[in-house]
Every structure is written in C-alpha cells, then in structure tokens.
Tab-separated table of C-alpha atoms and ligand atoms in Angstrom:
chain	number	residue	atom	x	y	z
A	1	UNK	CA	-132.880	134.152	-48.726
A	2	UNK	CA	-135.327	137.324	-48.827
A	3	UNK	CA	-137.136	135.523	-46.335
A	4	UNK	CA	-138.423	137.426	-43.453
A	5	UNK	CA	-139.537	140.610	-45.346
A	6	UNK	CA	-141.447	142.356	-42.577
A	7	UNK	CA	-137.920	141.892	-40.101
A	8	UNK	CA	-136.698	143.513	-42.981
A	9	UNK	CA	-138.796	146.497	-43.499
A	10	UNK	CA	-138.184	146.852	-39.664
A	11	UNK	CA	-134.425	146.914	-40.400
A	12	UNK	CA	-134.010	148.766	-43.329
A	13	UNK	CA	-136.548	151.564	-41.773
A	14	UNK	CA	-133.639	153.099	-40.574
A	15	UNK	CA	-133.115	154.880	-44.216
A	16	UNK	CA	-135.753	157.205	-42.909
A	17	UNK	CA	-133.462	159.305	-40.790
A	18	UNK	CA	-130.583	158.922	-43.614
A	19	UNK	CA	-132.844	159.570	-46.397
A	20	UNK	CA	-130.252	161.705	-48.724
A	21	UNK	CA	-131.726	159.377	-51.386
A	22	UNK	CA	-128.984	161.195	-53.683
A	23	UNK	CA	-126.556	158.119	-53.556
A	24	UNK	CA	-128.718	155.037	-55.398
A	25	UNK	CA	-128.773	151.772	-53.330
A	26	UNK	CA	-127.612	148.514	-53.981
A	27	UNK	CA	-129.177	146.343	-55.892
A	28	UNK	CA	-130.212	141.775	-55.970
A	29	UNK	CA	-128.847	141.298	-51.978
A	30	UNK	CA	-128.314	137.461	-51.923
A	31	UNK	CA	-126.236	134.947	-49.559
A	32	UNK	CA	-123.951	132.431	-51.256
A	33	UNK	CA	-123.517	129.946	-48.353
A	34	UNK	CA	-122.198	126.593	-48.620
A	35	UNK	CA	-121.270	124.650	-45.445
A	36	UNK	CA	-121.533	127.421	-43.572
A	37	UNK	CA	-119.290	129.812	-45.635
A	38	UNK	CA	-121.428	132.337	-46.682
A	39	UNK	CA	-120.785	135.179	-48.839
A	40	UNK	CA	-123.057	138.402	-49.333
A	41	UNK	CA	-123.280	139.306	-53.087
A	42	UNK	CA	-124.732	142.458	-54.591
A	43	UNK	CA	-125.038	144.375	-57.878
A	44	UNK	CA	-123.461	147.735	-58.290
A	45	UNK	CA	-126.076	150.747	-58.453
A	46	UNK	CA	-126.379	152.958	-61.579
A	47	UNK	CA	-124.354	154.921	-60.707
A	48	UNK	CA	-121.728	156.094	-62.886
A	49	UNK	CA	-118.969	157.497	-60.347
A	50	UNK	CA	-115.363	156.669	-58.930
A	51	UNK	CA	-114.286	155.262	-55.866
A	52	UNK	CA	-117.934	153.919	-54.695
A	53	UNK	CA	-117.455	151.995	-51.775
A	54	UNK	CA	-120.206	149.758	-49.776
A	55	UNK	CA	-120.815	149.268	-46.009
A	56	UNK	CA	-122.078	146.133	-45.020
A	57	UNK	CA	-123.539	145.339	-41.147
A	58	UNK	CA	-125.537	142.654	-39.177
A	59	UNK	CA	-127.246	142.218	-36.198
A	60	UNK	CA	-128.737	139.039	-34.269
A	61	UNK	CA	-132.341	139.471	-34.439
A	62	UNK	CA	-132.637	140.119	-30.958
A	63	UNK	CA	-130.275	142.842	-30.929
A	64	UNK	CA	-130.496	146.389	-31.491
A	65	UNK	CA	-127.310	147.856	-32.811
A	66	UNK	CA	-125.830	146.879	-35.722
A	67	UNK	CA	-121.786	145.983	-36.334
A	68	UNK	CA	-119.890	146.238	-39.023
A	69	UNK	CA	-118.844	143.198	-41.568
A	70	UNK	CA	-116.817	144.848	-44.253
A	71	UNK	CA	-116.087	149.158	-44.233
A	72	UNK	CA	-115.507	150.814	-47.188
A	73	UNK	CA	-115.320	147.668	-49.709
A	74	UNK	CA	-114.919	148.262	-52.725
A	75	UNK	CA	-115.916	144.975	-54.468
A	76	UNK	CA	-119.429	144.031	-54.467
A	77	UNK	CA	-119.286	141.288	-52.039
A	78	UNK	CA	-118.728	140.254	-48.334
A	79	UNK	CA	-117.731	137.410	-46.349
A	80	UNK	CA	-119.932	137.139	-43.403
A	81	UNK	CA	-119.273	133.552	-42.195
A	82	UNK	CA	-117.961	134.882	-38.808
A	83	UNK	CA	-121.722	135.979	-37.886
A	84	UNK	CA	-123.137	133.440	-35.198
A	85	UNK	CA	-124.182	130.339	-36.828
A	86	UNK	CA	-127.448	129.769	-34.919
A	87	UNK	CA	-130.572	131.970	-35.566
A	88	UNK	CA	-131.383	134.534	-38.119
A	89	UNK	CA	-129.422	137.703	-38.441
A	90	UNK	CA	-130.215	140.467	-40.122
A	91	UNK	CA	-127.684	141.861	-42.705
A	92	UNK	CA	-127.450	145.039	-44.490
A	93	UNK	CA	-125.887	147.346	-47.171
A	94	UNK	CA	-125.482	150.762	-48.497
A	95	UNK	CA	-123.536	152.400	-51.318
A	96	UNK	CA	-121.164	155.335	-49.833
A	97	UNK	CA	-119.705	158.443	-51.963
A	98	UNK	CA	-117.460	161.109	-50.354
A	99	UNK	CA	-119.731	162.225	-47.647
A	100	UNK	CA	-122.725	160.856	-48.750
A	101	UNK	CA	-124.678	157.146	-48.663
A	102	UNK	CA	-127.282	155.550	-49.937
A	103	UNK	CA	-130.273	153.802	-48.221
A	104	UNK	CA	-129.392	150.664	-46.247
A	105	UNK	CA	-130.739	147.567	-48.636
A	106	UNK	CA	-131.472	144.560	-46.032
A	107	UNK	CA	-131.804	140.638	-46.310
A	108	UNK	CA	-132.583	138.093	-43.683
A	109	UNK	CA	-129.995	135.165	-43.590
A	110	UNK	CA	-130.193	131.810	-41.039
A	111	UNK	CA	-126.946	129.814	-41.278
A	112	UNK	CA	-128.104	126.845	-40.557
A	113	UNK	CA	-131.904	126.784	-42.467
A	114	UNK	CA	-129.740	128.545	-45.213
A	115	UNK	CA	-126.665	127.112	-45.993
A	116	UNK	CA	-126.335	124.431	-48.622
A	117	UNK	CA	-124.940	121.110	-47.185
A	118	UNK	CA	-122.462	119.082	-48.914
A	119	UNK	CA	-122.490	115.247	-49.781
A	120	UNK	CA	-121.275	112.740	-47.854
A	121	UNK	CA	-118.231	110.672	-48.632
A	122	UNK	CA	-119.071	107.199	-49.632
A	123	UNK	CA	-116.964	104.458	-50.500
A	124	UNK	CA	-118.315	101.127	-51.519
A	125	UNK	CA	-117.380	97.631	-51.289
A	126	UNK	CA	-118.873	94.367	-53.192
A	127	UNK	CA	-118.238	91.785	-50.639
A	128	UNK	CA	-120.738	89.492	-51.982
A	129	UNK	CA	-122.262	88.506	-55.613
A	130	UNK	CA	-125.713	90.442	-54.058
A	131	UNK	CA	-124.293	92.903	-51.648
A	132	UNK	CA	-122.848	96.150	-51.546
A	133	UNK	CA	-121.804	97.869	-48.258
A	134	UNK	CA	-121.703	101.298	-48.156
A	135	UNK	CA	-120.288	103.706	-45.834
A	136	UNK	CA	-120.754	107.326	-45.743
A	137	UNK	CA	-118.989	109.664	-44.178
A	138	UNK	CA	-120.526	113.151	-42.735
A	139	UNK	CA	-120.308	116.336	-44.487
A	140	UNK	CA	-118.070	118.537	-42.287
A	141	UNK	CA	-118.039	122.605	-41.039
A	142	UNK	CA	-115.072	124.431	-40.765
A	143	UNK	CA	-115.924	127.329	-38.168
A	144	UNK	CA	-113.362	129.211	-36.796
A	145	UNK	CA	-110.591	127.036	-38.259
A	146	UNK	CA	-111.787	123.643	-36.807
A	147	UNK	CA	-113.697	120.341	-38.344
A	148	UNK	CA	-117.183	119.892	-37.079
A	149	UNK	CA	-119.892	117.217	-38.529
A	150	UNK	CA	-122.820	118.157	-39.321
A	151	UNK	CA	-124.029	116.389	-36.673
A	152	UNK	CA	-122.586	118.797	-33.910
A	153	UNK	CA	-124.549	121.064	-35.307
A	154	UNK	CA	-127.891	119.262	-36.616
A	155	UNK	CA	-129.308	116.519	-34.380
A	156	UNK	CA	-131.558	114.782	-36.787
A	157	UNK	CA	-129.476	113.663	-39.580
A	158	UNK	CA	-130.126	111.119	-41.984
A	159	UNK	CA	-129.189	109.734	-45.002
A	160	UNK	CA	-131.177	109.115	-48.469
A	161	UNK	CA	-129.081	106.830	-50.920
A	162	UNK	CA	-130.399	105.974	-54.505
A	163	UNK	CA	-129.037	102.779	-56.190
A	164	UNK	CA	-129.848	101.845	-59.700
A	165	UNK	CA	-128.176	99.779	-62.423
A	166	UNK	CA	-125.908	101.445	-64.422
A	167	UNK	CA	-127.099	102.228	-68.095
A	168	UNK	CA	-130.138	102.405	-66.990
A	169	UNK	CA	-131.985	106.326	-65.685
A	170	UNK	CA	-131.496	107.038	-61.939
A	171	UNK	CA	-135.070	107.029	-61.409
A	172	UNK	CA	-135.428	103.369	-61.646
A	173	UNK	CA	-133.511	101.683	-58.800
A	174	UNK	CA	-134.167	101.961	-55.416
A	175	UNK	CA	-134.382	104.585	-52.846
A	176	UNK	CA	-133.515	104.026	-49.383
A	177	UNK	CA	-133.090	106.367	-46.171
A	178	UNK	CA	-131.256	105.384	-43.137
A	179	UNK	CA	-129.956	107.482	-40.092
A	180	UNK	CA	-126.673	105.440	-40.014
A	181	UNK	CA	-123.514	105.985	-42.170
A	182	UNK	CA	-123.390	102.350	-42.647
A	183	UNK	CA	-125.530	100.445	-45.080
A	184	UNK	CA	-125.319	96.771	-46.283
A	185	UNK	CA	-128.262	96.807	-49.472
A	186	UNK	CA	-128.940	93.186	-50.548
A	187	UNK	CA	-130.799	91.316	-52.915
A	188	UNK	CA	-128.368	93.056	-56.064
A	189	UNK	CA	-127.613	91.050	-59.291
A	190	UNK	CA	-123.849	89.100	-59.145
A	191	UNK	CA	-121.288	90.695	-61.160
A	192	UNK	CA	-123.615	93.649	-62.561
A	193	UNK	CA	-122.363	97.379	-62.411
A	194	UNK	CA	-124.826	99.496	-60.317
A	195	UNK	CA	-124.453	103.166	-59.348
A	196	UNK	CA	-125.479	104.744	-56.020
A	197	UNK	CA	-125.308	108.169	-54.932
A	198	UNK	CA	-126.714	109.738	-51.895
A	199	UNK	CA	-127.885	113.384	-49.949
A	200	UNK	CA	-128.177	114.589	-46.329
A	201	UNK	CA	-131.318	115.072	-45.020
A	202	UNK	CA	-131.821	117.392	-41.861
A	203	UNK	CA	-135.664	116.781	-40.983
A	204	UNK	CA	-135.758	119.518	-38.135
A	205	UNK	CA	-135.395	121.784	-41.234
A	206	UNK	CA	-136.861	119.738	-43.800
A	207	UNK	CA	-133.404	120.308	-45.369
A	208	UNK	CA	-131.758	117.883	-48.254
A	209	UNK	CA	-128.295	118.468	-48.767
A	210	UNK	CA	-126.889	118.048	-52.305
A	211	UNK	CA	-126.427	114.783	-54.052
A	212	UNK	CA	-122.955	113.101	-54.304
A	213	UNK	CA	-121.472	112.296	-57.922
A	214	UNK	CA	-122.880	108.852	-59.111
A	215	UNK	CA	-120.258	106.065	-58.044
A	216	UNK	CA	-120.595	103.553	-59.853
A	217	UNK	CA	-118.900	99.747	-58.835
A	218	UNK	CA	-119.401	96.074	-60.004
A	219	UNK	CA	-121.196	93.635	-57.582
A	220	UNK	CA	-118.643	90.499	-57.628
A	221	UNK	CA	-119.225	87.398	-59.401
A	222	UNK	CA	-121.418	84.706	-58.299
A	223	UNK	CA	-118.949	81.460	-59.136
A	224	UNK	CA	-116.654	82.439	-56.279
A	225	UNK	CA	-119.714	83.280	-53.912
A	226	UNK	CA	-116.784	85.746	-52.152
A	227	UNK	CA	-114.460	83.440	-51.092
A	228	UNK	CA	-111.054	84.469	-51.120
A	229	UNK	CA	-108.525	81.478	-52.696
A	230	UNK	CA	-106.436	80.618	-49.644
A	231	UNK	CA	-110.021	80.084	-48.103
A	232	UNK	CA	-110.333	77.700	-50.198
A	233	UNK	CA	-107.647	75.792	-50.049
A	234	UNK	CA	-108.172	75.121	-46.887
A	235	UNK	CA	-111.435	74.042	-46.871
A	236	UNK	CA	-111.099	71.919	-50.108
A	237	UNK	CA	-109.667	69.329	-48.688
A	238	UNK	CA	-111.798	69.468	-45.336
A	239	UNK	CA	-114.709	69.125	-48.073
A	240	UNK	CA	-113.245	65.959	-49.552
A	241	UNK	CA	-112.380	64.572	-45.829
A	242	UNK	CA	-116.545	65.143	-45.380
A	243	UNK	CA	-117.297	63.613	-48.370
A	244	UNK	CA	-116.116	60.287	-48.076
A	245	UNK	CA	-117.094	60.503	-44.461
A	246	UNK	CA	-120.814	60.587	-45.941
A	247	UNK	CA	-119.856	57.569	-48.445
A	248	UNK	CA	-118.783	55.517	-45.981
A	249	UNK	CA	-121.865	56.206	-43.720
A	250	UNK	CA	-124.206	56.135	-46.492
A	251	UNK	CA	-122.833	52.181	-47.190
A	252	UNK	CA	-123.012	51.527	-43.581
A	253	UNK	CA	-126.471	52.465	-43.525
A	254	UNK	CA	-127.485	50.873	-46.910
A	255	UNK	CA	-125.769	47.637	-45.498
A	256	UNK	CA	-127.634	47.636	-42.269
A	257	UNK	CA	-130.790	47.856	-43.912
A	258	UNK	CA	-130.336	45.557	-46.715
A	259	UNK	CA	-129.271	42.819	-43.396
A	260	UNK	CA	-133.087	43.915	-41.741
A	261	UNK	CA	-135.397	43.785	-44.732
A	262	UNK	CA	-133.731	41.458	-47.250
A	263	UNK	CA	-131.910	38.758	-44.848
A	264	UNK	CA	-129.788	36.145	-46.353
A	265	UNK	CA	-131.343	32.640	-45.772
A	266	UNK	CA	-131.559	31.125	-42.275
A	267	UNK	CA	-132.553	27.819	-41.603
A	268	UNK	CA	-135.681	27.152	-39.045
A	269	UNK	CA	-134.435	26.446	-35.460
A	270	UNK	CA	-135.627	22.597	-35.361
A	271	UNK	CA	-134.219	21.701	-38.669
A	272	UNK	CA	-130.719	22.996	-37.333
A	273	UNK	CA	-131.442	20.776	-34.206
A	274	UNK	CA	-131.804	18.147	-36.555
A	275	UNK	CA	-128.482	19.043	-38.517
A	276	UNK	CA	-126.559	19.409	-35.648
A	277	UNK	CA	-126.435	15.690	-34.913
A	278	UNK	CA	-123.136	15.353	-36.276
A	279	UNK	CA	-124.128	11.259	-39.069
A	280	UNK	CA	-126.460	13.914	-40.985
A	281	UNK	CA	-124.909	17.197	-41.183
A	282	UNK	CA	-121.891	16.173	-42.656
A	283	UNK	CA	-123.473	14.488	-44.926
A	284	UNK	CA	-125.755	17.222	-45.376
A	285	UNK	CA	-122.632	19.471	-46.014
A	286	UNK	CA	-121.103	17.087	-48.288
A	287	UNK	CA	-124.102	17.687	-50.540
A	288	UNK	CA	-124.196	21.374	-50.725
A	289	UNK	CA	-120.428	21.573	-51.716
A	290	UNK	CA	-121.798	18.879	-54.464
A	291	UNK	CA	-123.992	21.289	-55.593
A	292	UNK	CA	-126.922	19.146	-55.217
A	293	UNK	CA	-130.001	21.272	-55.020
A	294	UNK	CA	-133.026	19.070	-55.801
A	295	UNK	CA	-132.685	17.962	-51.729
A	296	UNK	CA	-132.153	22.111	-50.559
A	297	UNK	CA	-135.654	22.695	-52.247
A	298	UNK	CA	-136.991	20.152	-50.095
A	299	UNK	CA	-136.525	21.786	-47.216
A	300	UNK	CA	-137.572	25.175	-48.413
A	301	UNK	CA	-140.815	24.072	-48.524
A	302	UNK	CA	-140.646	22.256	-45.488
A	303	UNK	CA	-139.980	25.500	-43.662
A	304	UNK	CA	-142.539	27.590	-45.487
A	305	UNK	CA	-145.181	24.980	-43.522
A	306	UNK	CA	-143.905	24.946	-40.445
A	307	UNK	CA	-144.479	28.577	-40.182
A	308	UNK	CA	-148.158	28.409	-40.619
A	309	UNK	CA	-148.063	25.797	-37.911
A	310	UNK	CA	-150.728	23.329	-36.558
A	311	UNK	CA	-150.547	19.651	-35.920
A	312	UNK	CA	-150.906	18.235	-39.741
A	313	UNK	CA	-147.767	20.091	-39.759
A	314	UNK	CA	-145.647	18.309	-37.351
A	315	UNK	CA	-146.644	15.092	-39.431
A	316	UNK	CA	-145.930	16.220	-42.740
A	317	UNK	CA	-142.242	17.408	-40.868
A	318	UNK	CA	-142.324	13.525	-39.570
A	319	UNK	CA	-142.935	12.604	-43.127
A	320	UNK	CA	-140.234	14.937	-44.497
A	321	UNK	CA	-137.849	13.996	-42.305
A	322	UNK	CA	-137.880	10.683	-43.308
A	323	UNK	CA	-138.288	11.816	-47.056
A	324	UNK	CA	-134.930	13.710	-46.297
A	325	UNK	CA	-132.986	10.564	-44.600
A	326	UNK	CA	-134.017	8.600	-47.861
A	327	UNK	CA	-133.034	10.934	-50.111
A	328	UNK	CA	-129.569	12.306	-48.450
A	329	UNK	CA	-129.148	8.063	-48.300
A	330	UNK	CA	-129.401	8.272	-51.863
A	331	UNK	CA	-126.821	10.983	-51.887
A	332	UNK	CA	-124.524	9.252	-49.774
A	333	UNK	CA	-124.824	5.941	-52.827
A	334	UNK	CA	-124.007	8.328	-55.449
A	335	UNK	CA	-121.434	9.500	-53.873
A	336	UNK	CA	-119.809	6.612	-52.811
A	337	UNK	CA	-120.732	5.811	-56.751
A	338	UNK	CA	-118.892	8.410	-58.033
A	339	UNK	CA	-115.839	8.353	-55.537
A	340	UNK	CA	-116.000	4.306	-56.796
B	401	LIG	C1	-110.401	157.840	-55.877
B	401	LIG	O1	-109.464	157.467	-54.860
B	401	LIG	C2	-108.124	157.572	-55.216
B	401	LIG	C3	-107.278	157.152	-54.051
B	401	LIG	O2	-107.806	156.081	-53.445
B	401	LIG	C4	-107.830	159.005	-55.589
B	401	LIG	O3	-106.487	159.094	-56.047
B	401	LIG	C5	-108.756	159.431	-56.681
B	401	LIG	O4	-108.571	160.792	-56.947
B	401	LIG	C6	-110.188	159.276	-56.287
B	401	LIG	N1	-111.113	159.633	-57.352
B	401	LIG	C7	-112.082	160.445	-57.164
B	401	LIG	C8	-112.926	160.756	-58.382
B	401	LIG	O5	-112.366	160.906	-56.079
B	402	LIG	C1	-116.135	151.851	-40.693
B	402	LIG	O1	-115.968	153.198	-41.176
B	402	LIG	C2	-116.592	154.140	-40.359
B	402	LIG	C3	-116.397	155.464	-41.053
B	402	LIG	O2	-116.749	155.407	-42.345
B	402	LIG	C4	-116.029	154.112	-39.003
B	402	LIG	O3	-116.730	155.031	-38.177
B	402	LIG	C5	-116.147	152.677	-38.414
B	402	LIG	O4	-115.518	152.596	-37.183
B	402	LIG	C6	-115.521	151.741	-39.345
B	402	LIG	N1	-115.701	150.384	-38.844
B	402	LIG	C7	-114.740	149.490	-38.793
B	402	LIG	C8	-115.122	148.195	-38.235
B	402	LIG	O5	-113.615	149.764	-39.173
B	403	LIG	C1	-114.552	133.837	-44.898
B	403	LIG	O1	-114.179	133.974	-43.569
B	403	LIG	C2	-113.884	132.736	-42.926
B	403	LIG	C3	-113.559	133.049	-41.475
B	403	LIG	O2	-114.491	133.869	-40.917
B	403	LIG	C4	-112.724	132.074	-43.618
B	403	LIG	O3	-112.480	130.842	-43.012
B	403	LIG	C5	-113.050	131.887	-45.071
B	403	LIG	O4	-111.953	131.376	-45.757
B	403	LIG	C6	-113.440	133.192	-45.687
B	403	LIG	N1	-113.888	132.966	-47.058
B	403	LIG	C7	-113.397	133.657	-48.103
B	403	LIG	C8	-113.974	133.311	-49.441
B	403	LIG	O5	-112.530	134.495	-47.978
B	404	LIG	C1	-117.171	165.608	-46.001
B	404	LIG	O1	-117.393	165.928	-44.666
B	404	LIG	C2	-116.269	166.527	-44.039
B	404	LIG	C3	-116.595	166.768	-42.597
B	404	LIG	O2	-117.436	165.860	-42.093
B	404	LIG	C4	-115.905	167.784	-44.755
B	404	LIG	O3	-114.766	168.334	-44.176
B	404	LIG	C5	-115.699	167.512	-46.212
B	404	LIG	O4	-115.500	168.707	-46.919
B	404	LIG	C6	-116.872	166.836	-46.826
B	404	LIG	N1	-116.574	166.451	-48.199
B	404	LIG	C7	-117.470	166.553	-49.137
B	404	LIG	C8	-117.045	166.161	-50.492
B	404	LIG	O5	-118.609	166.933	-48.948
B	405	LIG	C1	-123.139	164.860	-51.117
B	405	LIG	O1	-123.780	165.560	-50.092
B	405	LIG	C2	-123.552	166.964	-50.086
B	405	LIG	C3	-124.159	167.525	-48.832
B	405	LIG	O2	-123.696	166.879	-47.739
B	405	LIG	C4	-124.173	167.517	-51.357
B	405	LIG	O3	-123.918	168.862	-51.416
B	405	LIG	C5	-123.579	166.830	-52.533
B	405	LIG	O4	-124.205	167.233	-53.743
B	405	LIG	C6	-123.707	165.322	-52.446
B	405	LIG	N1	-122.966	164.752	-53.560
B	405	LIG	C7	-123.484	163.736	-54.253
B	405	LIG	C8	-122.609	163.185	-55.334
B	405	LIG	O5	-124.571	163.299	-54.068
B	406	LIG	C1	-137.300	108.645	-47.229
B	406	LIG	O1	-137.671	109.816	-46.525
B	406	LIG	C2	-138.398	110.742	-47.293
B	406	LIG	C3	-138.692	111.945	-46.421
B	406	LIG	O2	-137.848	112.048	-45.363
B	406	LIG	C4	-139.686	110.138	-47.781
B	406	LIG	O3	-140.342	111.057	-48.625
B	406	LIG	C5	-139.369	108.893	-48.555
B	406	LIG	O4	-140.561	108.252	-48.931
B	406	LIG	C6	-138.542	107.932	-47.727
B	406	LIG	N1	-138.178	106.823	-48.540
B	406	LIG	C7	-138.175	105.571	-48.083
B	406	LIG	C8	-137.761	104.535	-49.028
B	406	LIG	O5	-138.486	105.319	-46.925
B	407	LIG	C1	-140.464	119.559	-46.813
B	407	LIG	O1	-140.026	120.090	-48.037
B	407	LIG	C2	-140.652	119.544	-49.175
B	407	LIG	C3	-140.036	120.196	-50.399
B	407	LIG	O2	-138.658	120.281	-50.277
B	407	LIG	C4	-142.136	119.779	-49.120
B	407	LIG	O3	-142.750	119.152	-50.212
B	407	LIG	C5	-142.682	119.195	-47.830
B	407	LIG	O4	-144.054	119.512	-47.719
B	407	LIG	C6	-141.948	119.761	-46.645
B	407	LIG	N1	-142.410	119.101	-45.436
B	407	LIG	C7	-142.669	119.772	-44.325
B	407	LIG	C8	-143.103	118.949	-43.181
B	407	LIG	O5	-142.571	120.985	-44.256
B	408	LIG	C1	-116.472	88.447	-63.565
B	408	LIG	O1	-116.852	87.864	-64.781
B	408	LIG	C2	-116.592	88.666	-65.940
B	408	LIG	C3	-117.060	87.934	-67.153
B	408	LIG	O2	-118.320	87.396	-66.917
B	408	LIG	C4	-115.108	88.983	-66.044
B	408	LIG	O3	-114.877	89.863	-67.123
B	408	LIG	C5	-114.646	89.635	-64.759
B	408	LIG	O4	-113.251	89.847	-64.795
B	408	LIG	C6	-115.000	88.762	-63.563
B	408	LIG	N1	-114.630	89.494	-62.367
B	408	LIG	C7	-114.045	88.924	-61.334
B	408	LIG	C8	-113.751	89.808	-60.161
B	408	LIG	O5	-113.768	87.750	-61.327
C-alpha cells in the first residue's frame, strides 16, 4: 500500500507549515481492503496522554484540498470505503491533543489495484463417469448499499481453476484458465473423488483474487455411464426390439448367401427336357423315393461333361442316355419284382 512514496512526500509536505512536532505522529499507516471495503489502520504514538484523538483526510490525486474521513476518532482506525473507487487517492493522518497536532503521516491507496478480491462461488456437478461441470459465480461489490460484479467494475476477468485428485497435493492436477463462469473439464477418472478450487484473475492489473476453499466431489460411476433408471426403462426394451431386428436380418442375409455360393443341386437344362417326357420321369421319380442312388450318380457325371462341352460330348450323352433307359428298365423289373 506505501506505494507512491514521492505523491506522498508531496502530500505529507504540508507538516512544514504545522511543524509543532510536540505531538508524535502516527505510526505503520496501512489499508485493510477487501472487496472494496477498506479500512485505514494505524498504531498509536508513544505517547503516554488522555483523550488523544486522530484526524484522518483524503484527496483524489488530482485535487488540491483535502476532506475529512473521520474527526476526532478516538480508535486507531477508519473506514474510508466511501472514497471514489477509481484512481488513487491520497489519505492521511495526524494525532491531535487539546490544541495541538502532530505531523500529517500519508499513504497512497487505489481501490481497485488494492483491494483484495474474493472467490467465486462454484458449485459442481458429476454428470458423467469423466466429467465435471463447473460453474462459478462472480465475486460481488457492495458500494453504496447495492450488488455489483466484479465485472462492472473490471473488464478483463477471468478465471484460473485447479483440479487434482483428492489425497493427493494440489500441485499435481491440472490447471486451467477460462474467461467464462462455465466449465465442463473432461477426460477425469469414473467414480474417483477430485477437488477443484479456483481464483479471479484481473489481467489489466495483473491481479489474482484469493483462492476458494477446496471442494471436493466424486465423479459418478462408470457402470451406469449417467443414465438415469426411467431412461432406461424405456430404452431397454427398444434395445431388445433392435436386437432381434439384427437376428432376423443377419439370417436373412446368411440365407441369401448360402442360396448364391452353395446352391442346392439343379439338374442341367437338357436332362430336364429329357425328364419332362412324362414314360421316364415318373419312373425316374419312382426311383428316387426308392432310394436308389447307383442310377443318380450316373447322371452326376453326365452333367459334369456336358459342361466342358464339345462334340465327343454329345455322344457320350447319346451313349448315356441309352445307358440310363437300360438301367431305369432295370429299375422298373425290380420293381415290378418286388411289388410281385
Ligand atoms: C478527557 O475527556 C473527558 C471528556 O470527554 C474529560 O472528562 C476528561 O477530563 C479528559 N481528560 C483529560 C486529561 O483532558
Ligand atoms: C473536524 O473537526 C474540525 C475541528 O477540529 C472542524 O473544523 C471540521 O469541520 C470537522 N470536520 C467534520 C467533517 O466534522
Ligand atoms: C464502511 O462504510 C461503508 C459505507 O461507506 C459501509 O457499507 C461499511 O459497512 C462500513 N464498514 C465498517 C466496518 O463499518
Ligand atoms: C486552545 O485554543 C483555544 C483557542 O483557540 C484556547 O481558548 C484554549 O485555551 C487553548 N487550550 C489549550 C489547552 O491550549
Ligand atoms: C500545546 O501547544 C501549546 C501552544 O499552543 C503549548 O504551550 C503546549 O505545551 C502544547 N502542549 C503539548 C502537550 O504539547
Ligand atoms: C493461465 O494464465 C496464467 C497467467 O494469466 C498463465 O501463467 C498460466 O500459464 C495459464 N495457464 C494455462 C493452463 O493456460
Ligand atoms: C504479474 O504479476 C506476477 C506476480 O504476481 C509477476 O510475476 C508478473 O511478471 C506480472 N506480469 C506483468 C505483466 O506485470
Ligand atoms: C459407486 O461405486 C462405489 C463402489 O465402487 C459405491 O460405494 C458408490 O455408492 C457408487 N456410487 C454410485 C453413485 O452409484
């Protein structure tokens, strides 16, 4: 506060043309000033009398005369919050006894470089296993009986917050500034108890304000990833609709491409030609419900040729086609044997 000592010398010159120098001064001028409330302290002088009383003025630095704070005070001490708030004034004090006073003791006060700044409010939520949001709310003035932010009166405010896990020393964590009095910090542990605090910070006077008590919370637990329980009730079953949704998809799909790669057996388009003339493919019929395979391989093989193509083909078909009548003939005995 004893800034400003050659403004000082200018103001306390004035003892020259009061110089009784019988009544010893004040002593240790300081400014107690928090949010703007600002008391002026001193010490008592040695000086072992009765009914001592003190005088304390100001003036705005650009002024010349001087006003009176508190007259004839007998305690050591002085409210002077009602001074203007912006720029430096000059305040000043003397002892006074009877008729006579002491030198005028000065000190150089600015409200607003001076004055210590509170904490902001903050209140915390854990909305999320990794998430905290924090909002802050602004230190206030009172002047002249109303609430004022800080920010009517600064206009470059910001906000340093420090987060660390609890049990562990505040200067691990992290540090963070922002100019906004909300503040989502991610990337936490789920369910672990951290502590935060945080401090003004007026850069157009390079000013921190004090730190707020620690507040300390627990980040929620990860199994319930935030979701409230009517939540999810409601979408449980939307879940299990989904779900066998996807099933039934996923079988539609594994059907459709078991039908391209992996067809069941078709027959060649001339050999059903050949079965469609009604003598043979009942007969034909008749021996697959028999169960008679040794003629079905037959015409496995028959098939497996015809793809390759090629003239020798078409004879070996002629050939087969006749092995075929002969042999579904032979069928047609043993069945008429067996129905015998
Ligand atoms: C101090 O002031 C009181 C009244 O305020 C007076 O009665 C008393 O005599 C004074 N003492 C001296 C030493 O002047
Ligand atoms: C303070 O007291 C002096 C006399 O000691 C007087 O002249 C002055 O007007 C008083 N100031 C106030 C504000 O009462
Ligand atoms: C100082 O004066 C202001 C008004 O100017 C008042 O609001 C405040 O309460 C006073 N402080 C004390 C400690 O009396
Ligand atoms: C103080 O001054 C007044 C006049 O200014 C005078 O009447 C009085 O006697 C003086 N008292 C002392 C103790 O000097
Ligand atoms: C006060 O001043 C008067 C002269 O005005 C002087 O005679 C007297 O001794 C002084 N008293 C004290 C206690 O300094
Ligand atoms: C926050 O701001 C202060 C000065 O305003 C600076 O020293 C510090 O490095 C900043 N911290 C981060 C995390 O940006
Ligand atoms: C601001 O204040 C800090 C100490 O509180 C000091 O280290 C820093 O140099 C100052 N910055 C400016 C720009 O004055
Ligand atoms: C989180 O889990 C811990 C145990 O791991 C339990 O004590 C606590 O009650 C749980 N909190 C919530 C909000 O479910």
């Amino acid at each position: 506060m004893a800034r400003g000592a050659w403004h000082c010398l200018l103001c306390c010159g004035v003892f020259l043309w009061a110089a009784y120098g019988i009544v010893p001064e004040p002593q240790n001028l300081r400014v107690h000033s928090d949010m703007l409330e600002s008391i002026l302290q001193w010490d008592p002088p040695n000086f072992h009398k009765e009914n001592v009383t003190y005088r304390v003025q100001h003036r705005k630095d650009y002024d010349n005369t001087f006003t009176d704070l508190c007259n004839r005070t007998e305690v050591t001490e002085c409210n002077v919050s009602r001074i203007q708030i912006y720029g430096s004034s000059f305040l000043r004090v003397r002892t006074e006894f009877q008729n006579n006073t002491s030198n005028w003791v000065c000190i150089t006060f600015t409200p607003l470089a001076d004055t210590k700044i509170s904490p902001p409010d903050i209140q915390v939520e854990a909305s999320q296993p990794s998430v905290l949001s924090v909002q802050l709310t602004d230190p206030y003035f009172i002047h002249n009986g109303a609430r004022y932010s800080i920010k009517v009166f600064y206009s470059t405010v910001a906000y340093r917050i420090h987060i660390w896990k609890k049990d562990y020393s505040d200067k691990q964590g992290r540090k963070l500034n922002t100019s906004f009095t909300f503040e989502t910090i991610s990337g936490l542990e789920p369910g672990t108890t951290y502590c935060l605090k945080a401090q003004a910070f007026i850069e157009e006077f390079n000013k921190s304000g004090e730190w707020s008590e620690p507040f300390c919370i627990r980040t929620s637990n990860a199994s319930y990833a935030g979701i409230n329980p009517v939540l999810l009730i409601l979408i449980l079953p939307l879940v299990l609709i989904l779900f066998s949704c996807c099933c039934f998809m996923i079988f539609r799909i594994y059907r459709r491409i078991k039908y391209v790669f992996f067809p069941s057996y078709s027959l060649p388009q001339h050999f059903k030609e050949f079965l469609n003339k009604p003598s043979y493919s009942s007969q034909f019929l008749t021996s697959q419900i028999q169960g008679e395979d040794y003629t079905y391989e037959k015409i496995t093989i028959l098939s497996e040729e015809l793809k390759n193509g090629g003239k020798e083909s078409e004879e070996q078909l002629n050939n087969a086609k006749q092995q075929l009548k002969i042999s579904q003939e032979e069928t047609y005995n043993l069945k008429t044997i067996q129905t015998i």
